[in-house]
mmCIF file of C-alpha atoms in Angstrom:
data_model
loop_
_atom_site.group_PDB
_atom_site.id
_atom_site.type_symbol
_atom_site.label_atom_id
_atom_site.label_comp_id
_atom_site.label_asym_id
_atom_site.label_seq_id
_atom_site.Cartn_x
_atom_site.Cartn_y
_atom_site.Cartn_z
ATOM 1 C CA MET A 225 154.625 115.220 89.797
ATOM 2 C CA GLY A 226 155.743 111.629 89.523
ATOM 3 C CA ASP A 227 154.558 110.678 93.008
ATOM 4 C CA GLY A 228 150.980 110.180 91.864
ATOM 5 C CA MET A 229 149.765 113.290 93.736
ATOM 6 C CA ALA A 230 146.970 115.202 92.024
ATOM 7 C CA VAL A 231 148.005 118.514 90.487
ATOM 8 C CA THR A 232 146.435 121.435 92.368
ATOM 9 C CA LEU A 233 145.585 124.975 91.273
ATOM 10 C CA LYS A 234 148.424 126.123 93.566
ATOM 11 C CA ASP A 235 150.928 124.002 91.586
ATOM 12 C CA ILE A 236 149.773 125.591 88.339
ATOM 13 C CA ALA A 237 149.798 129.088 89.881
ATOM 14 C CA GLU A 238 153.429 128.607 90.943
ATOM 15 C CA ARG A 239 154.426 127.347 87.486
ATOM 16 C CA VAL A 240 152.828 130.286 85.624
ATOM 17 C CA GLY A 241 153.556 132.941 88.271
ATOM 18 C CA LYS A 242 149.923 133.950 88.766
ATOM 19 C CA SER A 243 147.564 133.915 91.765
ATOM 20 C CA VAL A 244 145.340 130.893 92.524
ATOM 21 C CA PRO A 245 142.080 132.873 91.844
ATOM 22 C CA THR A 246 143.445 133.925 88.435
ATOM 23 C CA VAL A 247 144.272 130.297 87.573
ATOM 24 C CA SER A 248 140.848 129.166 88.782
ATOM 25 C CA ARG A 249 139.038 131.759 86.662
ATOM 26 C CA ALA A 250 141.190 131.023 83.615
ATOM 27 C CA LEU A 251 140.357 127.310 83.848
ATOM 28 C CA GLY A 252 136.687 128.139 84.381
ATOM 29 C CA ASP A 253 136.787 130.157 81.125
ATOM 30 C CA PHE A 254 135.798 133.433 82.825
ATOM 31 C CA ASP A 255 136.193 136.305 80.410
ATOM 32 C CA ASP A 256 137.676 138.781 82.902
ATOM 33 C CA ILE A 257 140.991 136.996 82.261
ATOM 34 C CA SER A 258 142.690 137.979 78.986
ATOM 35 C CA PRO A 259 142.434 135.325 76.228
ATOM 36 C CA LYS A 260 146.260 135.136 76.103
ATOM 37 C CA THR A 261 146.576 134.414 79.844
ATOM 38 C CA ARG A 262 143.658 131.966 79.708
ATOM 39 C CA ALA A 263 145.229 130.006 76.830
ATOM 40 C CA GLU A 264 148.636 129.941 78.586
ATOM 41 C CA ILE A 265 147.187 128.708 81.926
ATOM 42 C CA GLN A 266 145.015 126.082 80.222
ATOM 43 C CA ARG A 267 148.028 124.825 78.239
ATOM 44 C CA VAL A 268 150.186 124.508 81.367
ATOM 45 C CA ALA A 269 147.334 122.784 83.254
ATOM 46 C CA ARG A 270 147.042 120.219 80.444
ATOM 47 C CA GLU A 271 150.798 119.619 80.380
ATOM 48 C CA MET A 272 150.868 119.090 84.150
ATOM 49 C CA GLY A 273 147.977 116.626 83.877
ATOM 50 C CA TYR A 274 145.574 118.714 85.960
ATOM 51 C CA GLU A 275 142.196 116.959 86.603
ATOM 52 C CA PRO A 276 139.506 119.480 87.524
ATOM 53 C CA ASN A 277 137.506 118.514 90.589
ATOM 54 C CA ILE A 278 134.112 117.679 89.078
ATOM 55 C CA THR A 279 132.129 118.408 92.240
ATOM 56 C CA ALA A 280 133.742 121.791 92.715
ATOM 57 C CA ARG A 281 133.189 122.648 89.083
ATOM 58 C CA ASN A 282 129.546 121.643 89.273
ATOM 59 C CA LEU A 283 128.989 123.763 92.382
ATOM 60 C CA GLN A 284 130.421 126.667 90.474
ATOM 61 C CA LYS A 285 128.012 126.206 87.565
ATOM 62 C CA GLN A 286 125.135 124.802 89.669
ATOM 63 C CA ARG A 287 124.704 121.843 87.340
ATOM 64 C CA THR A 288 125.159 118.158 87.956
ATOM 65 C CA ASP A 289 125.025 117.104 84.266
ATOM 66 C CA THR A 290 122.659 114.341 85.362
ATOM 67 C CA LEU A 291 119.183 113.549 84.060
ATOM 68 C CA SER A 292 116.757 111.477 86.072
ATOM 69 C CA LEU A 293 114.241 108.801 85.101
ATOM 70 C CA ILE A 294 112.156 107.574 88.048
ATOM 71 C CA LEU A 295 110.162 104.396 87.423
ATOM 72 C CA PRO A 296 107.210 103.356 89.588
ATOM 73 C CA THR A 297 108.022 99.814 90.796
ATOM 74 C CA PRO A 298 105.019 97.742 89.739
ATOM 75 C CA ARG A 299 105.963 98.644 86.190
ATOM 76 C CA ALA A 300 109.644 99.264 86.848
ATOM 77 C CA LEU A 301 110.709 95.986 85.329
ATOM 78 C CA ARG A 302 109.930 97.472 81.966
ATOM 79 C CA PHE A 303 113.394 96.497 80.780
ATOM 80 C CA SER A 304 111.788 93.300 79.535
ATOM 81 C CA ASP A 305 109.542 95.489 77.349
ATOM 82 C CA PRO A 306 111.469 95.700 74.056
ATOM 83 C CA PHE A 307 110.007 99.107 73.169
ATOM 84 C CA PHE A 308 111.081 100.593 76.502
ATOM 85 C CA SER A 309 114.583 99.094 76.199
ATOM 86 C CA GLU A 310 115.011 100.707 72.778
ATOM 87 C CA LEU A 311 113.691 104.046 74.053
ATOM 88 C CA LEU A 312 116.100 103.849 76.986
ATOM 89 C CA SER A 313 119.094 103.067 74.783
ATOM 90 C CA GLY A 314 118.259 106.149 72.687
ATOM 91 C CA ILE A 315 118.172 108.316 75.829
ATOM 92 C CA VAL A 316 121.427 106.857 77.197
ATOM 93 C CA GLU A 317 123.352 107.134 73.930
ATOM 94 C CA TYR A 318 122.410 110.757 73.269
ATOM 95 C CA THR A 319 122.943 111.738 76.914
ATOM 96 C CA ALA A 320 126.482 110.311 76.820
ATOM 97 C CA THR A 321 127.401 112.253 73.655
ATOM 98 C CA GLN A 322 126.553 115.456 75.558
ATOM 99 C CA GLY A 323 128.643 114.540 78.613
ATOM 100 C CA PHE A 324 125.541 113.998 80.744
ATOM 101 C CA GLU A 325 124.586 110.948 82.777
ATOM 102 C CA LEU A 326 121.224 109.265 83.172
ATOM 103 C CA ASN A 327 120.228 108.345 86.705
ATOM 104 C CA ILE A 328 117.553 105.611 86.807
ATOM 105 C CA SER A 329 115.758 104.891 90.055
ATOM 106 C CA THR A 330 112.562 103.166 91.101
ATOM 107 C CA THR A 331 109.900 104.102 93.596
ATOM 108 C CA THR A 332 106.534 102.837 94.805
ATOM 109 C CA PRO A 333 103.394 104.755 93.788
ATOM 110 C CA GLU A 334 102.984 105.839 97.444
ATOM 111 C CA GLU A 335 106.495 107.281 97.604
ATOM 112 C CA GLU A 336 106.626 108.694 94.093
ATOM 113 C CA ARG A 337 105.926 112.317 95.037
ATOM 114 C CA GLU A 338 108.479 112.224 97.860
ATOM 115 C CA SER A 339 111.038 110.680 95.528
ATOM 116 C CA TYR A 340 110.733 113.584 93.069
ATOM 117 C CA LEU A 341 110.873 116.140 95.890
ATOM 118 C CA LYS A 342 114.010 114.508 97.297
ATOM 119 C CA HIS A 343 115.763 114.689 93.920
ATOM 120 C CA MET A 344 114.708 118.330 93.572
ATOM 121 C CA ARG A 345 115.638 119.431 97.110
ATOM 122 C CA GLY A 346 119.122 118.013 96.854
ATOM 123 C CA ARG A 347 119.440 119.422 93.321
ATOM 124 C CA ARG A 348 120.899 115.995 92.542
ATOM 125 C CA VAL A 349 119.709 116.169 88.964
ATOM 126 C CA ASP A 350 119.272 118.929 86.395
ATOM 127 C CA GLY A 351 116.006 117.618 84.997
ATOM 128 C CA PHE A 352 113.604 114.700 84.629
ATOM 129 C CA ILE A 353 112.334 112.521 81.806
ATOM 130 C CA ILE A 354 108.762 111.343 82.414
ATOM 131 C CA VAL A 355 107.620 108.186 80.613
ATOM 132 C CA ARG A 356 104.199 106.509 80.336
ATOM 133 C CA THR A 357 102.202 109.657 80.970
ATOM 134 C CA GLN A 358 98.800 109.304 82.596
ATOM 135 C CA ARG A 359 95.814 111.316 81.451
ATOM 136 C CA LYS A 360 95.944 113.086 84.817
ATOM 137 C CA ASP A 361 99.620 113.023 85.800
ATOM 138 C CA PRO A 362 100.611 114.173 89.308
ATOM 139 C CA ARG A 363 104.330 114.009 88.386
ATOM 140 C CA ILE A 364 103.870 116.666 85.716
ATOM 141 C CA ASP A 365 101.750 118.845 88.019
ATOM 142 C CA LEU A 366 104.467 118.626 90.690
ATOM 143 C CA LEU A 367 107.356 119.521 88.360
ATOM 144 C CA GLU A 368 105.415 122.420 86.828
ATOM 145 C CA GLU A 369 104.563 123.696 90.305
ATOM 146 C CA HIS A 370 108.274 123.693 91.247
ATOM 147 C CA ASN A 371 109.324 125.017 87.843
ATOM 148 C CA TYR A 372 111.850 122.178 87.499
ATOM 149 C CA PRO A 373 113.091 121.221 84.013
ATOM 150 C CA PHE A 374 111.456 118.090 82.558
ATOM 151 C CA VAL A 375 110.298 116.591 79.273
ATOM 152 C CA ALA A 376 107.581 113.974 78.895
ATOM 153 C CA PHE A 377 107.221 111.064 76.529
ATOM 154 C CA GLY A 378 103.493 111.489 75.982
ATOM 155 C CA ARG A 379 100.702 113.954 76.637
ATOM 156 C CA VAL A 380 98.076 114.452 79.355
ATOM 157 C CA ASP A 381 94.427 115.526 79.095
ATOM 158 C CA GLY A 382 93.733 119.109 78.101
ATOM 159 C CA VAL A 383 95.945 121.741 76.512
ATOM 160 C CA ARG A 384 99.172 122.106 78.487
ATOM 161 C CA ASP A 385 102.347 124.043 77.962
ATOM 162 C CA PHE A 386 105.102 121.572 78.919
ATOM 163 C CA HIS A 387 107.758 120.062 76.626
ATOM 164 C CA PHE A 388 106.929 116.637 75.222
ATOM 165 C CA VAL A 389 107.553 114.166 72.423
ATOM 166 C CA ASP A 390 104.667 111.880 71.496
ATOM 167 C CA GLU A 391 103.292 109.707 68.759
ATOM 168 C CA ASP A 392 99.902 110.213 67.111
ATOM 169 C CA GLY A 393 98.474 106.921 68.385
ATOM 170 C CA THR A 394 94.951 107.750 67.217
ATOM 171 C CA HIS A 395 96.209 108.125 63.648
ATOM 172 C CA GLY A 396 98.238 104.899 63.947
ATOM 173 C CA ILE A 397 95.300 102.710 65.025
ATOM 174 C CA ARG A 398 92.989 104.433 62.544
ATOM 175 C CA GLN A 399 95.251 103.172 59.712
ATOM 176 C CA LEU A 400 94.925 99.609 61.045
ATOM 177 C CA VAL A 401 91.109 99.808 61.221
ATOM 178 C CA ASP A 402 90.995 101.124 57.637
ATOM 179 C CA HIS A 403 93.327 98.304 56.542
ATOM 180 C CA LEU A 404 91.192 95.582 58.188
ATOM 181 C CA VAL A 405 87.869 96.972 56.957
ATOM 182 C CA GLY A 406 89.448 97.125 53.498
ATOM 183 C CA LEU A 407 90.083 93.373 53.839
ATOM 184 C CA GLY A 408 86.355 92.830 54.521
ATOM 185 C CA HIS A 409 86.445 92.612 58.345
ATOM 186 C CA THR A 410 83.435 94.012 60.229
ATOM 187 C CA ARG A 411 83.809 92.272 63.635
ATOM 188 C CA LEU A 412 86.846 94.018 65.060
ATOM 189 C CA ALA A 413 88.008 93.518 68.646
ATOM 190 C CA CYS A 414 90.423 95.685 70.612
ATOM 191 C CA ILE A 415 92.833 94.619 73.390
ATOM 192 C CA ALA A 416 93.990 97.705 75.316
ATOM 193 C CA GLU A 417 96.494 98.620 78.012
ATOM 194 C CA PRO A 418 94.991 100.492 81.023
ATOM 195 C CA VAL A 419 93.187 103.471 79.474
ATOM 196 C CA SER A 420 94.250 105.735 82.365
ATOM 197 C CA LEU A 421 97.504 105.958 80.364
ATOM 198 C CA THR A 422 97.329 108.676 77.719
ATOM 199 C CA LYS A 423 98.982 106.399 75.162
ATOM 200 C CA SER A 424 96.369 103.656 75.513
ATOM 201 C CA HIS A 425 93.507 106.167 75.652
ATOM 202 C CA LEU A 426 94.583 107.804 72.374
ATOM 203 C CA ARG A 427 95.107 104.478 70.620
ATOM 204 C CA VAL A 428 91.662 103.249 71.712
ATOM 205 C CA GLN A 429 90.283 106.557 70.410
ATOM 206 C CA GLY A 430 91.670 105.597 66.990
ATOM 207 C CA PHE A 431 89.786 102.283 67.229
ATOM 208 C CA LEU A 432 86.514 104.040 68.105
ATOM 209 C CA ASP A 433 86.973 106.715 65.422
ATOM 210 C CA GLY A 434 87.692 103.986 62.852
ATOM 211 C CA LEU A 435 84.560 102.004 63.724
ATOM 212 C CA ALA A 436 82.426 105.157 63.552
ATOM 213 C CA ALA A 437 83.946 106.231 60.227
ATOM 214 C CA HIS A 438 83.009 102.859 58.699
ATOM 215 C CA GLY A 439 79.556 102.789 60.262
ATOM 216 C CA LEU A 440 80.389 99.851 62.557
ATOM 217 C CA ALA A 441 78.829 99.638 66.026
ATOM 218 C CA PHE A 442 81.051 99.475 69.119
ATOM 219 C CA GLU A 443 80.404 96.189 70.938
ATOM 220 C CA PRO A 444 81.511 96.254 74.589
ATOM 221 C CA ASP A 445 82.345 92.521 74.705
ATOM 222 C CA LEU A 446 84.786 92.986 71.794
ATOM 223 C CA PHE A 447 86.783 95.434 73.926
ATOM 224 C CA VAL A 448 89.188 94.114 76.589
ATOM 225 C CA GLU A 449 91.144 96.468 78.862
ATOM 226 C CA THR A 450 94.064 94.606 80.400
ATOM 227 C CA ASN A 451 97.776 94.962 81.192
ATOM 228 C CA PHE A 452 100.922 95.336 79.053
ATOM 229 C CA ARG A 453 102.428 91.919 78.568
ATOM 230 C CA GLN A 454 102.090 88.842 76.319
ATOM 231 C CA LYS A 455 100.299 86.982 79.149
ATOM 232 C CA SER A 456 97.576 89.671 79.217
ATOM 233 C CA GLY A 457 97.214 89.460 75.433
ATOM 234 C CA TYR A 458 97.007 85.678 75.612
ATOM 235 C CA LEU A 459 94.229 85.727 78.232
ATOM 236 C CA ALA A 460 92.357 88.485 76.387
ATOM 237 C CA GLY A 461 92.657 86.440 73.169
ATOM 238 C CA GLN A 462 91.168 83.384 74.888
ATOM 239 C CA LYS A 463 88.313 85.495 76.217
ATOM 240 C CA LEU A 464 87.526 86.879 72.735
ATOM 241 C CA LEU A 465 87.699 83.418 71.140
ATOM 242 C CA GLY A 466 85.262 82.135 73.758
ATOM 243 C CA LEU A 467 82.526 84.558 72.670
ATOM 244 C CA GLU A 468 79.467 83.221 70.886
ATOM 245 C CA HIS A 469 80.411 85.401 67.879
ATOM 246 C CA PRO A 470 84.209 85.781 68.028
ATOM 247 C CA PRO A 471 85.858 88.650 66.133
ATOM 248 C CA THR A 472 87.485 88.050 62.745
ATOM 249 C CA ALA A 473 90.196 90.620 63.543
ATOM 250 C CA ILE A 474 91.929 91.742 66.746
ATOM 251 C CA ILE A 475 93.621 95.111 67.136
ATOM 252 C CA ALA A 476 96.038 95.065 70.074
ATOM 253 C CA VAL A 477 97.388 98.421 71.247
ATOM 254 C CA ASN A 478 100.933 97.055 71.566
ATOM 255 C CA ASP A 479 102.959 94.279 69.938
ATOM 256 C CA LEU A 480 103.376 92.197 73.101
ATOM 257 C CA LEU A 481 99.585 92.001 73.551
ATOM 258 C CA ALA A 482 99.268 91.060 69.864
ATOM 259 C CA ILE A 483 101.876 88.290 70.226
ATOM 260 C CA GLY A 484 99.985 86.907 73.243
ATOM 261 C CA ALA A 485 96.705 86.950 71.325
ATOM 262 C CA MET A 486 98.381 85.132 68.402
ATOM 263 C CA SER A 487 99.389 82.312 70.791
ATOM 264 C CA ALA A 488 95.793 81.946 71.985
ATOM 265 C CA ILE A 489 94.532 81.782 68.386
ATOM 266 C CA GLN A 490 97.117 79.178 67.351
ATOM 267 C CA GLU A 491 96.497 77.120 70.469
ATOM 268 C CA ALA A 492 92.811 76.989 69.488
ATOM 269 C CA GLY A 493 93.903 75.417 66.182
ATOM 270 C CA LEU A 494 93.186 78.531 64.121
ATOM 271 C CA GLY A 495 95.430 80.315 61.641
ATOM 272 C CA VAL A 496 96.573 83.892 62.297
ATOM 273 C CA GLY A 497 95.967 85.957 59.168
ATOM 274 C CA ARG A 498 93.746 83.225 57.764
ATOM 275 C CA ASP A 499 90.975 82.636 60.346
ATOM 276 C CA ILE A 500 91.628 85.674 62.504
ATOM 277 C CA SER A 501 93.740 88.717 61.634
ATOM 278 C CA VAL A 502 95.856 90.357 64.339
ATOM 279 C CA THR A 503 97.591 93.756 64.464
ATOM 280 C CA GLY A 504 99.996 95.280 66.988
ATOM 281 C CA PHE A 505 101.560 98.688 67.605
ATOM 282 C CA ASP A 506 105.238 99.776 68.190
ATOM 283 C CA ASP A 507 106.988 97.491 65.655
ATOM 284 C CA ILE A 508 109.378 96.030 68.228
ATOM 285 C CA LEU A 509 112.297 94.064 66.736
ATOM 286 C CA LEU A 510 110.440 90.820 67.398
ATOM 287 C CA ALA A 511 107.379 91.819 65.321
ATOM 288 C CA GLU A 512 109.084 90.970 62.038
ATOM 289 C CA TYR A 513 109.989 87.493 63.290
ATOM 290 C CA THR A 514 106.724 86.298 64.823
ATOM 291 C CA ASN A 515 104.969 83.467 63.024
ATOM 292 C CA PRO A 516 103.375 84.841 60.890
ATOM 293 C CA PRO A 517 105.147 88.260 60.898
ATOM 294 C CA LEU A 518 103.012 90.928 62.582
ATOM 295 C CA THR A 519 101.160 93.794 60.894
ATOM 296 C CA THR A 520 101.806 96.769 63.178
ATOM 297 C CA VAL A 521 102.543 100.496 63.417
ATOM 298 C CA HIS A 522 106.200 101.501 63.354
ATOM 299 C CA LEU A 523 107.593 103.744 66.089
ATOM 300 C CA PRO A 524 111.293 104.730 66.035
ATOM 301 C CA ALA A 525 111.847 104.013 69.736
ATOM 302 C CA SER A 526 115.530 104.874 70.087
ATOM 303 C CA GLN A 527 115.032 108.021 67.990
ATOM 304 C CA PHE A 528 112.278 109.069 70.423
ATOM 305 C CA GLY A 529 114.759 108.516 73.267
ATOM 306 C CA ALA A 530 117.357 110.748 71.614
ATOM 307 C CA MET A 531 114.738 113.449 70.934
ATOM 308 C CA LEU A 532 113.676 113.466 74.597
ATOM 309 C CA ALA A 533 117.271 113.675 75.836
ATOM 310 C CA GLU A 534 118.154 116.438 73.372
ATOM 311 C CA MET A 535 115.079 118.479 74.314
ATOM 312 C CA LEU A 536 115.796 118.185 78.044
ATOM 313 C CA ILE A 537 119.501 119.026 77.741
ATOM 314 C CA ARG A 538 118.681 122.092 75.635
ATOM 315 C CA LEU A 539 116.117 123.128 78.229
ATOM 316 C CA ILE A 540 118.689 122.755 81.030
ATOM 317 C CA LYS A 541 121.337 124.719 79.131
ATOM 318 C CA GLY A 542 118.837 127.413 78.172
ATOM 319 C CA GLU A 543 119.380 126.753 74.458
ATOM 320 C CA PRO A 544 116.635 127.399 71.901
ATOM 321 C CA ILE A 545 114.245 124.534 71.179
ATOM 322 C CA ASP A 546 112.677 124.451 67.702
ATOM 323 C CA GLU A 547 109.516 122.633 68.702
ATOM 324 C CA LYS A 548 108.332 122.450 72.283
ATOM 325 C CA GLN A 549 105.719 119.771 71.581
ATOM 326 C CA ILE A 550 106.505 117.174 68.931
ATOM 327 C CA ILE A 551 103.846 114.712 67.745
ATOM 328 C CA VAL A 552 105.144 112.156 65.250
ATOM 329 C CA LYS A 553 102.668 110.565 62.807
ATOM 330 C CA PRO A 554 103.585 106.858 62.705
ATOM 331 C CA GLU A 555 103.181 104.593 59.682
ATOM 332 C CA MET A 556 101.548 101.188 59.397
ATOM 333 C CA VAL A 557 103.676 98.179 58.380
ATOM 334 C CA VAL A 558 101.621 95.417 56.711
ATOM 335 C CA ARG A 559 102.873 91.863 57.170
ATOM 336 C CA GLN A 560 101.266 88.387 57.073
ATOM 337 C CA SER A 561 99.264 88.452 60.336
ATOM 338 C CA THR A 562 96.401 90.184 58.504
ATOM 339 C CA GLY A 563 94.451 88.772 55.577
ATOM 340 C CA PRO A 564 91.016 88.788 53.948
ATOM 341 C CA CYS A 565 88.025 88.150 56.190
ATOM 342 C CA PRO A 566 87.070 84.448 55.905
ATOM 343 C CA SER A 567 83.710 84.245 54.157
#
């Protein structure tokens, strides 16, 4: 076969003196072919440099070995979000070890439903990974309705039966409130992502539970609901500093918001951890290197990615899954951005 032509099943059949269907079934590992014949045909195929036609093989097993992650465009440029990048690398790395591929696409909120339906109709992918779950999530409703394999990073409102991996955000923020109150702080502010997202909602719940547990009143002007990025945290920080009675501590529901708030504090000539304490959530790689280093809650992002990919691939292959719904309790990491309440 030195002429660069691909080896066909017919070539192998001629070499081993068997029919083409027999060769095909032996290479497909069908057990109606004796183990001896199967081993012989597979050995000859290898020697001849036979490359199975992937598309044909996938049609035969009705699998594409592809997972899909569809990102809504306004937030699609999440690659600049260090937590999301780490999560993604965990998904990609695990997926590759299993011989699967990850297909990433973007859509607009208006076309999101159609985008999922298109992927499902064409059976282009074996299953979906849903990220940034909303408290009421039409994507999850749609996939459940069509009984299509998916796993979610995060929960939705109510008790539901789908597969997910999540963090206990309420517990995470609760630790931060306890830490700050322990340092003598009683005027605590919170900077939140949109609370229509389950993640933000549950983290804010931890803030409210913490205040209540310590007998502190919730003050609406110490609560700012904003977006995800440093810029949002910076503007929220300025707003809080402009109050007649500014907070002595700010709990941001993610590290980027916390880093933005720290800039606003420093720009106002105040010391982070000295005049105003700041905490984040996620423990992105940057958190350790901010000035001062950020007190936060550690989430193993790439490990979460691997867990999601493993769960989905098991689901697709029909393999047993130990836990259908995994909620990881995260731990607080105390650094220098928090300190005693100034008297």
